[in-house]
Every structure is written in structure tokens, then in C-alpha cells.
Amino acid sequence: TQYTHTQMDDGQLSIAKTVKRGIGTHVWDEEISRMRMGVVAQATSTLQNGMIKAHDGLSLAVIASRVTATYASQAWTTAEGIVNGVLLAKAQLAGQKTGVSGTTIVLGEAQYQTVMAVLLLKGLLPRESVNPINNGVWPQILGVEWVTSPNVPFTDPFLVDRDKLGGIATET
């Protein structure tokens, strides 16, 4: 044809294959009779945390494998460094003109705490009850959502387009 064609990606289905996995634990009726439902709640919590860790690890590994561009910014030790790094990375991403927008920054927990503390001390975070450090809700700062997980497998901050990532489904 006379028009150039863009190759469309099938998304995450081309990256991750279907894998059956499961976890389980034992709760004996003797334990329930002695400790009541506390033992069931503890077992359920343990299973839940295991599932979250597994899905976080898988999801974040897929994200890390899909990053195709890097941007060298200044160190994120000052508010100026953080703001400049985020805004310039967003501009570089927009400059690629692929329709990908930086909507979410993914950080490891230690990085997240450091960045939030720096931004709080510089007055760039809301105060009191809507402060993300006080209420634990992921903030919207500089036009992006900031998220963290203890299962982040990378060391540098990631700026991603959350809408383009797709999703991971589980069947029960």
C-alpha cells in the first residue's frame, strides 16, 4: 500500500504464558477448637500475602521487561532533582510521539519513602489528612501517580503508562 504500517503489539499475552500455580496451608480442626477463628484468619492472611507477593513479582517483572527507553536524570536526593527528573522524562516520552504517556512512577519502598520525605520537607505534598505519608494513599504529584511495592525487582524509578500495560488475570 501507499501508507506506512505500524506493527501492533499483542500486549502482555505475547510476554507471559499461562501458568497454573497455587498455594495452600493446613488448619486442623483441633487448632480451631483451641484457638477459635484466629488460626483461620492467620492462615488466610498468610495465603493472601503469598499471593500478593507472587502477583507483584510477576507483574513488575513484566513491566521491567517491557521498558524500552531509559533516561539519565540527576540524583533524586533533592526536590529539584526529583521534579526535573520526572518532568524531563515525561517530556522525552511524549517526544517519542508513540501515544505513550507517563502516568505512573513505580519505586521500591526505600526509594518511595525517601522521595516522599524530600517532597514533604520541600512543601510539595499536601498537608494533614490528605498527606500520603499520613494516610497511606498513593499521591498524584507532577501529573503522575506514585506507587511502591516491596517486590519491585529494579533499582531505578520507572515511569510507565499504566493504561498501556494491560493486566494480569487470575482464575480461581
PDB file of C-alpha atoms in Angstrom:
ATOM      1  CA  THR A   1       0.000   0.000   0.000  1.00  0.00           C
ATOM      2  CA  GLN A   2       0.990   3.625  -0.195  1.00  0.00           C
ATOM      3  CA  TYR A   3       0.726   4.161   3.576  1.00  0.00           C
ATOM      4  CA  THR A   4       3.273   3.096   6.157  1.00  0.00           C
ATOM      5  CA  HIS A   5       2.085   0.445   8.575  1.00  0.00           C
ATOM      6  CA  THR A   6       2.648   0.302  12.299  1.00  0.00           C
ATOM      7  CA  GLN A   7       3.158  -3.126  13.785  1.00  0.00           C
ATOM      8  CA  MET A   8       0.642  -3.614  16.600  1.00  0.00           C
ATOM      9  CA  ASP A   9       1.823  -5.442  19.702  1.00  0.00           C
ATOM     10  CA  ASP A  10      -0.399  -8.163  21.120  1.00  0.00           C
ATOM     11  CA  GLY A  11       0.420  -6.853  24.578  1.00  0.00           C
ATOM     12  CA  GLN A  12       1.301  -8.856  27.611  1.00  0.00           C
ATOM     13  CA  LEU A  13      -0.151 -12.063  26.171  1.00  0.00           C
ATOM     14  CA  SER A  14       2.931 -12.211  23.998  1.00  0.00           C
ATOM     15  CA  ILE A  15       5.141 -11.930  27.080  1.00  0.00           C
ATOM     16  CA  ALA A  16       3.614 -14.024  29.816  1.00  0.00           C
ATOM     17  CA  LYS A  17       2.322 -17.517  29.324  1.00  0.00           C
ATOM     18  CA  THR A  18      -0.464 -19.065  31.331  1.00  0.00           C
ATOM     19  CA  VAL A  19       0.882 -20.835  34.374  1.00  0.00           C
ATOM     20  CA  LYS A  20      -1.114 -22.726  36.930  1.00  0.00           C
ATOM     21  CA  ARG A  21       0.017 -22.104  40.445  1.00  0.00           C
ATOM     22  CA  GLY A  22      -1.466 -22.442  43.829  1.00  0.00           C
ATOM     23  CA  ILE A  23      -0.652 -22.179  47.462  1.00  0.00           C
ATOM     24  CA  GLY A  24      -2.197 -23.808  50.462  1.00  0.00           C
ATOM     25  CA  THR A  25      -1.858 -24.376  54.149  1.00  0.00           C
ATOM     26  CA  HIS A  26      -3.209 -26.708  56.782  1.00  0.00           C
ATOM     27  CA  VAL A  27      -5.619 -25.681  59.514  1.00  0.00           C
ATOM     28  CA  TRP A  28      -6.599 -28.598  61.720  1.00  0.00           C
ATOM     29  CA  ASP A  29      -9.944 -28.838  63.478  1.00  0.00           C
ATOM     30  CA  GLU A  30      -8.103 -29.244  66.809  1.00  0.00           C
ATOM     31  CA  GLU A  31      -6.451 -25.851  66.268  1.00  0.00           C
ATOM     32  CA  ILE A  32      -9.805 -24.247  65.540  1.00  0.00           C
ATOM     33  CA  SER A  33     -11.339 -25.783  68.678  1.00  0.00           C
ATOM     34  CA  ARG A  34      -8.474 -24.449  70.820  1.00  0.00           C
ATOM     35  CA  MET A  35      -7.782 -21.088  69.185  1.00  0.00           C
ATOM     36  CA  ARG A  36     -11.129 -20.413  67.513  1.00  0.00           C
ATOM     37  CA  MET A  37     -11.140 -18.476  64.264  1.00  0.00           C
ATOM     38  CA  GLY A  38      -7.835 -16.701  64.964  1.00  0.00           C
ATOM     39  CA  VAL A  39      -5.913 -19.565  63.404  1.00  0.00           C
ATOM     40  CA  VAL A  40      -8.096 -19.405  60.274  1.00  0.00           C
ATOM     41  CA  ALA A  41      -7.607 -15.640  59.999  1.00  0.00           C
ATOM     42  CA  GLN A  42      -3.845 -16.057  60.363  1.00  0.00           C
ATOM     43  CA  ALA A  43      -3.733 -18.792  57.709  1.00  0.00           C
ATOM     44  CA  THR A  44      -5.862 -16.708  55.337  1.00  0.00           C
ATOM     45  CA  SER A  45      -3.614 -13.676  55.860  1.00  0.00           C
ATOM     46  CA  THR A  46      -0.518 -15.765  55.159  1.00  0.00           C
ATOM     47  CA  LEU A  47      -2.041 -17.092  51.930  1.00  0.00           C
ATOM     48  CA  GLN A  48      -3.145 -13.613  50.905  1.00  0.00           C
ATOM     49  CA  ASN A  49       0.329 -12.155  51.432  1.00  0.00           C
ATOM     50  CA  GLY A  50       1.861 -15.001  49.447  1.00  0.00           C
ATOM     51  CA  MET A  51      -0.486 -14.360  46.536  1.00  0.00           C
ATOM     52  CA  ILE A  52       0.223 -10.621  46.584  1.00  0.00           C
ATOM     53  CA  LYS A  53       3.976 -11.248  46.564  1.00  0.00           C
ATOM     54  CA  ALA A  54       3.679 -13.691  43.662  1.00  0.00           C
ATOM     55  CA  HIS A  55       1.469 -11.399  41.558  1.00  0.00           C
ATOM     56  CA  ASP A  56       3.513  -8.276  42.352  1.00  0.00           C
ATOM     57  CA  GLY A  57       6.705 -10.077  41.405  1.00  0.00           C
ATOM     58  CA  LEU A  58       5.246 -11.339  38.130  1.00  0.00           C
ATOM     59  CA  SER A  59       3.623  -8.021  37.202  1.00  0.00           C
ATOM     60  CA  LEU A  60       6.686  -5.944  37.989  1.00  0.00           C
ATOM     61  CA  ALA A  61       8.975  -8.357  36.129  1.00  0.00           C
ATOM     62  CA  VAL A  62       6.756  -7.999  33.047  1.00  0.00           C
ATOM     63  CA  ILE A  63       6.908  -4.204  33.377  1.00  0.00           C
ATOM     64  CA  ALA A  64      10.703  -4.299  33.733  1.00  0.00           C
ATOM     65  CA  SER A  65      10.989  -6.496  30.638  1.00  0.00           C
ATOM     66  CA  ARG A  66       8.904  -4.058  28.564  1.00  0.00           C
ATOM     67  CA  VAL A  67      10.874  -0.887  29.308  1.00  0.00           C
ATOM     68  CA  THR A  68      12.446   0.160  26.032  1.00  0.00           C
ATOM     69  CA  ALA A  69      13.830   3.604  26.803  1.00  0.00           C
ATOM     70  CA  THR A  70      15.931   4.964  29.624  1.00  0.00           C
ATOM     71  CA  TYR A  71      16.592   8.495  30.749  1.00  0.00           C
ATOM     72  CA  ALA A  72      19.563   9.593  32.824  1.00  0.00           C
ATOM     73  CA  SER A  73      18.402  12.199  35.324  1.00  0.00           C
ATOM     74  CA  GLN A  74      20.131  13.859  38.195  1.00  0.00           C
ATOM     75  CA  ALA A  75      20.082  12.112  41.560  1.00  0.00           C
ATOM     76  CA  TRP A  76      16.706  12.037  43.312  1.00  0.00           C
ATOM     77  CA  THR A  77      18.108  13.381  46.570  1.00  0.00           C
ATOM     78  CA  THR A  78      16.625  16.873  46.284  1.00  0.00           C
ATOM     79  CA  ALA A  79      13.178  18.153  45.368  1.00  0.00           C
ATOM     80  CA  GLU A  80      14.689  19.916  42.351  1.00  0.00           C
ATOM     81  CA  GLY A  81      16.320  16.685  41.182  1.00  0.00           C
ATOM     82  CA  ILE A  82      13.058  14.764  41.550  1.00  0.00           C
ATOM     83  CA  VAL A  83      10.917  17.404  39.805  1.00  0.00           C
ATOM     84  CA  ASN A  84      13.420  17.884  36.966  1.00  0.00           C
ATOM     85  CA  GLY A  85      13.868  14.139  36.535  1.00  0.00           C
ATOM     86  CA  VAL A  86      10.135  13.457  36.327  1.00  0.00           C
ATOM     87  CA  LEU A  87       9.271  16.373  34.043  1.00  0.00           C
ATOM     88  CA  LEU A  88      12.163  15.762  31.654  1.00  0.00           C
ATOM     89  CA  ALA A  89      11.435  12.020  31.495  1.00  0.00           C
ATOM     90  CA  LYS A  90       7.776  12.792  30.732  1.00  0.00           C
ATOM     91  CA  ALA A  91       8.860  15.231  28.015  1.00  0.00           C
ATOM     92  CA  GLN A  92      11.230  12.657  26.496  1.00  0.00           C
ATOM     93  CA  LEU A  93       8.456  10.043  26.497  1.00  0.00           C
ATOM     94  CA  ALA A  94       5.981  12.460  24.889  1.00  0.00           C
ATOM     95  CA  GLY A  95       8.650  13.443  22.340  1.00  0.00           C
ATOM     96  CA  GLN A  96       8.696   9.892  21.007  1.00  0.00           C
ATOM     97  CA  LYS A  97       5.185  10.562  19.635  1.00  0.00           C
ATOM     98  CA  THR A  98       4.025   6.992  20.117  1.00  0.00           C
ATOM     99  CA  GLY A  99       0.932   7.792  22.164  1.00  0.00           C
ATOM    100  CA  VAL A 100       2.561   6.549  25.357  1.00  0.00           C
ATOM    101  CA  SER A 101       2.112   8.870  28.344  1.00  0.00           C
ATOM    102  CA  GLY A 102       3.971   8.677  31.615  1.00  0.00           C
ATOM    103  CA  THR A 103       1.127   8.240  34.091  1.00  0.00           C
ATOM    104  CA  THR A 104       2.714   6.279  36.937  1.00  0.00           C
ATOM    105  CA  ILE A 105       6.067   6.175  38.694  1.00  0.00           C
ATOM    106  CA  VAL A 106       6.994   2.842  40.265  1.00  0.00           C
ATOM    107  CA  LEU A 107       9.552   2.878  43.082  1.00  0.00           C
ATOM    108  CA  GLY A 108      10.978   0.434  45.571  1.00  0.00           C
ATOM    109  CA  GLU A 109       9.847   1.017  49.143  1.00  0.00           C
ATOM    110  CA  ALA A 110      13.058   2.681  50.347  1.00  0.00           C
ATOM    111  CA  GLN A 111      13.114   4.995  47.304  1.00  0.00           C
ATOM    112  CA  TYR A 112       9.433   5.808  47.789  1.00  0.00           C
ATOM    113  CA  GLN A 113       9.941   6.763  51.436  1.00  0.00           C
ATOM    114  CA  THR A 114      12.969   8.895  50.572  1.00  0.00           C
ATOM    115  CA  VAL A 115      11.182  10.689  47.719  1.00  0.00           C
ATOM    116  CA  MET A 116       8.056  11.336  49.804  1.00  0.00           C
ATOM    117  CA  ALA A 117      10.164  12.702  52.676  1.00  0.00           C
ATOM    118  CA  VAL A 118      12.076  15.039  50.344  1.00  0.00           C
ATOM    119  CA  LEU A 119       8.866  16.296  48.719  1.00  0.00           C
ATOM    120  CA  LEU A 120       7.163  16.699  52.110  1.00  0.00           C
ATOM    121  CA  LEU A 121      10.018  18.710  53.568  1.00  0.00           C
ATOM    122  CA  LYS A 122      10.038  20.978  50.491  1.00  0.00           C
ATOM    123  CA  GLY A 123       6.286  21.614  50.858  1.00  0.00           C
ATOM    124  CA  LEU A 124       5.321  19.817  47.634  1.00  0.00           C
ATOM    125  CA  LEU A 125       2.926  17.372  49.311  1.00  0.00           C
ATOM    126  CA  PRO A 126      -0.487  18.234  50.716  1.00  0.00           C
ATOM    127  CA  ARG A 127      -0.668  18.656  54.458  1.00  0.00           C
ATOM    128  CA  GLU A 128      -2.628  16.985  57.229  1.00  0.00           C
ATOM    129  CA  SER A 129      -5.163  14.277  56.410  1.00  0.00           C
ATOM    130  CA  VAL A 130      -4.535  14.129  52.646  1.00  0.00           C
ATOM    131  CA  ASN A 131      -0.790  13.758  53.097  1.00  0.00           C
ATOM    132  CA  PRO A 132       0.257  10.404  51.549  1.00  0.00           C
ATOM    133  CA  ILE A 133       2.684   9.747  54.394  1.00  0.00           C
ATOM    134  CA  ASN A 134      -0.151  10.096  56.943  1.00  0.00           C
ATOM    135  CA  ASN A 135      -2.970   8.358  55.087  1.00  0.00           C
ATOM    136  CA  GLY A 136      -1.064   5.758  53.033  1.00  0.00           C
ATOM    137  CA  VAL A 137      -2.849   6.664  49.787  1.00  0.00           C
ATOM    138  CA  TRP A 138      -0.659   6.858  46.707  1.00  0.00           C
ATOM    139  CA  PRO A 139      -0.325  10.514  45.732  1.00  0.00           C
ATOM    140  CA  GLN A 140      -0.747  12.341  42.449  1.00  0.00           C
ATOM    141  CA  ILE A 141       2.260  14.641  42.110  1.00  0.00           C
ATOM    142  CA  LEU A 142       3.548  16.303  38.917  1.00  0.00           C
ATOM    143  CA  GLY A 143       0.692  14.725  36.968  1.00  0.00           C
ATOM    144  CA  VAL A 144       1.683  11.140  37.788  1.00  0.00           C
ATOM    145  CA  GLU A 145       0.633   8.603  40.376  1.00  0.00           C
ATOM    146  CA  TRP A 146       3.442   7.376  42.633  1.00  0.00           C
ATOM    147  CA  VAL A 147       3.274   3.715  43.641  1.00  0.00           C
ATOM    148  CA  THR A 148       5.502   1.315  45.523  1.00  0.00           C
ATOM    149  CA  SER A 149       5.789  -2.345  46.354  1.00  0.00           C
ATOM    150  CA  PRO A 150       8.188  -4.386  48.484  1.00  0.00           C
ATOM    151  CA  ASN A 151       8.503  -6.676  45.463  1.00  0.00           C
ATOM    152  CA  VAL A 152       9.982  -4.180  42.972  1.00  0.00           C
ATOM    153  CA  PRO A 153      12.771  -6.052  41.116  1.00  0.00           C
ATOM    154  CA  PHE A 154      14.519  -2.940  39.772  1.00  0.00           C
ATOM    155  CA  THR A 155      16.555  -0.180  41.411  1.00  0.00           C
ATOM    156  CA  ASP A 156      15.778   2.860  39.262  1.00  0.00           C
ATOM    157  CA  PRO A 157      12.414   4.640  39.211  1.00  0.00           C
ATOM    158  CA  PHE A 158      10.162   3.584  36.342  1.00  0.00           C
ATOM    159  CA  LEU A 159       7.847   5.996  34.535  1.00  0.00           C
ATOM    160  CA  VAL A 160       5.181   3.900  32.818  1.00  0.00           C
ATOM    161  CA  ASP A 161       1.894   4.308  31.004  1.00  0.00           C
ATOM    162  CA  ARG A 162      -0.488   2.405  33.230  1.00  0.00           C
ATOM    163  CA  ASP A 163      -3.177   2.311  30.543  1.00  0.00           C
ATOM    164  CA  LYS A 164      -0.859   0.600  28.046  1.00  0.00           C
ATOM    165  CA  LEU A 165       0.412  -2.090  30.412  1.00  0.00           C
ATOM    166  CA  GLY A 166      -2.598  -4.360  30.208  1.00  0.00           C
ATOM    167  CA  GLY A 167      -3.351  -6.586  33.128  1.00  0.00           C
ATOM    168  CA  ILE A 168      -2.838  -9.946  34.726  1.00  0.00           C
ATOM    169  CA  ALA A 169      -5.884 -12.056  35.428  1.00  0.00           C
ATOM    170  CA  THR A 170      -6.240 -14.950  37.810  1.00  0.00           C
ATOM    171  CA  GLU A 171      -8.664 -17.772  37.576  1.00  0.00           C
ATOM    172  CA  THR A 172      -9.957 -19.458  40.665  1.00  0.00           C
TER     173      THR A 172
END
